[in-house]
XYZ file of C-alpha atoms in Angstrom:
153
model
C 120.765 111.182 76.238
C 120.254 108.440 78.796
C 118.073 105.348 78.749
C 115.255 104.868 81.250
C 112.624 102.284 82.089
C 109.377 103.696 83.442
C 106.617 101.657 85.105
C 103.366 103.415 85.994
C 100.413 102.196 88.071
C 97.133 103.828 87.079
C 93.931 103.885 89.145
C 91.631 101.072 87.909
C 88.752 103.513 87.308
C 90.965 105.241 84.735
C 91.881 102.073 82.792
C 90.018 103.294 79.722
C 92.268 106.363 79.506
C 95.572 104.440 79.673
C 96.042 104.393 75.888
C 95.568 108.161 75.768
C 97.971 108.677 78.659
C 100.606 106.530 76.965
C 100.142 108.526 73.776
C 100.527 111.854 75.611
C 103.699 110.701 77.357
C 105.102 109.351 74.092
C 104.387 112.692 72.399
C 106.050 114.534 75.295
C 109.167 112.368 74.965
C 109.324 112.779 71.185
C 108.809 116.536 71.511
C 111.975 116.633 73.625
C 113.875 114.746 70.863
C 113.615 111.491 72.820
C 112.869 107.987 71.586
C 110.436 105.371 72.913
C 112.132 102.000 72.404
C 109.471 99.797 73.975
C 105.945 100.429 75.208
C 103.864 97.709 76.894
C 100.410 97.741 78.420
C 100.374 95.080 81.133
C 96.705 95.572 81.963
C 94.899 95.370 85.285
C 96.694 93.431 87.998
C 96.171 92.700 91.664
C 98.330 94.794 93.992
C 100.324 93.120 96.755
C 99.084 95.713 99.218
C 96.447 98.418 99.007
C 97.393 101.882 97.786
C 94.885 104.619 98.645
C 92.295 101.897 99.459
C 92.682 100.429 95.951
C 93.415 96.717 95.474
C 94.016 96.668 91.700
C 95.880 98.906 89.289
C 96.466 99.184 85.556
C 100.164 98.835 84.727
C 102.107 100.140 81.750
C 105.819 100.219 81.020
C 107.985 102.255 78.665
C 111.672 102.047 77.776
C 112.788 105.465 76.606
C 115.831 107.510 75.713
C 115.600 111.177 76.626
C 117.419 114.115 78.176
C 117.109 115.255 81.793
C 114.688 118.108 81.026
C 112.222 115.737 79.385
C 112.535 113.276 82.265
C 111.877 116.071 84.777
C 108.792 117.097 82.823
C 107.564 113.477 82.792
C 108.088 113.139 86.548
C 106.247 116.420 87.088
C 103.292 115.217 85.020
C 103.237 111.916 86.957
C 103.262 113.788 90.259
C 100.261 115.967 89.472
C 98.133 113.365 87.704
C 95.569 112.027 90.202
C 95.005 108.881 88.139
C 98.582 107.697 88.698
C 98.964 105.761 91.945
C 102.714 105.070 91.673
C 105.523 105.485 89.173
C 109.025 104.080 89.002
C 111.809 105.471 86.830
C 114.986 103.388 86.490
C 118.163 104.453 84.711
C 119.372 101.777 82.261
C 122.716 101.322 80.539
C 121.245 100.466 77.141
C 117.974 100.470 75.239
C 115.725 97.419 75.593
C 113.592 96.767 72.547
C 112.627 93.097 72.901
C 109.481 92.168 74.880
C 109.889 92.084 78.646
C 109.925 88.726 80.465
C 106.470 89.549 81.797
C 105.064 90.045 78.284
C 106.791 86.890 77.039
C 104.990 84.923 79.765
C 101.662 86.558 78.900
C 102.162 85.728 75.209
C 103.106 82.139 76.081
C 99.963 81.723 78.201
C 97.694 83.235 75.535
C 99.240 80.968 72.891
C 98.642 77.946 75.158
C 95.006 78.980 75.738
C 94.449 79.401 71.994
C 95.915 75.951 71.265
C 93.775 74.436 74.002
C 90.647 76.071 72.585
C 91.520 74.755 69.104
C 91.918 71.232 70.483
C 88.597 71.524 72.306
C 86.818 72.641 69.129
C 88.424 69.761 67.212
C 87.188 67.245 69.796
C 83.690 68.752 69.698
C 83.625 68.549 65.905
C 84.837 64.951 66.087
C 82.064 64.078 68.580
C 79.464 65.800 66.393
C 80.672 63.787 63.403
C 80.309 60.567 65.428
C 76.747 61.529 66.379
C 75.856 62.168 62.734
C 77.362 58.813 61.651
C 75.447 56.920 64.297
C 72.217 58.683 63.350
C 71.919 60.529 66.655
C 72.074 64.078 65.421
C 71.387 66.959 67.741
C 68.080 67.650 65.995
C 66.848 64.095 66.562
C 67.857 64.295 70.219
C 66.096 67.650 70.625
C 62.921 66.332 68.988
C 62.886 63.233 71.166
C 63.335 65.241 74.346
C 60.573 67.675 73.372
C 58.236 64.761 72.549
C 59.034 63.128 75.864
C 58.311 66.368 77.705
C 54.951 66.808 75.928
C 53.857 63.218 76.682
C 54.668 63.635 80.384
C 52.362 66.617 80.654
C-alpha cells in the first residue's frame, strides 16, 4: 500500500457537513484495509481566486495509506460530490503523523491569543482591585452617574 496526502476544498455552504464527509471518507479507507495517519480540519479560508463564483472554501486534509482500488473509489466520490470544489491527491514516500506546518501555526496563534486574553483579564482584575482599595467601586460610580442624570432632568 502507498501513502497519500489528500487536500479537499468544500463549498462554504456545506461547512456543517465536513465532519460527516471526513467520517465517510475515513470509513471508506478503512473498509479497503487502509489507514488514516493524520486528519486535519483547516476550516474556512479565503481563496486566492474564485472557483465557481465562490470566494471562500472549507479545507480539510488527510494523510492516508491505501491501495489503488480504494484511492480510485475516493477520487470517484470526490468527482461526483457537488459540495467538493477541488481536491488534490499527492503520493508520499512515508506516512506523516505529526501536525502539518499549517496546523502548528494555527495552534501557535491560538495559544498566543489565549495568553493575551489571560493577561488582559489579569490587568482588569488588578484595576478593579485598585478601584475597590481607593473606594471607587463600580457600584458607587454607577450610583453617582445615575444621580447626576436624574438631577439634570
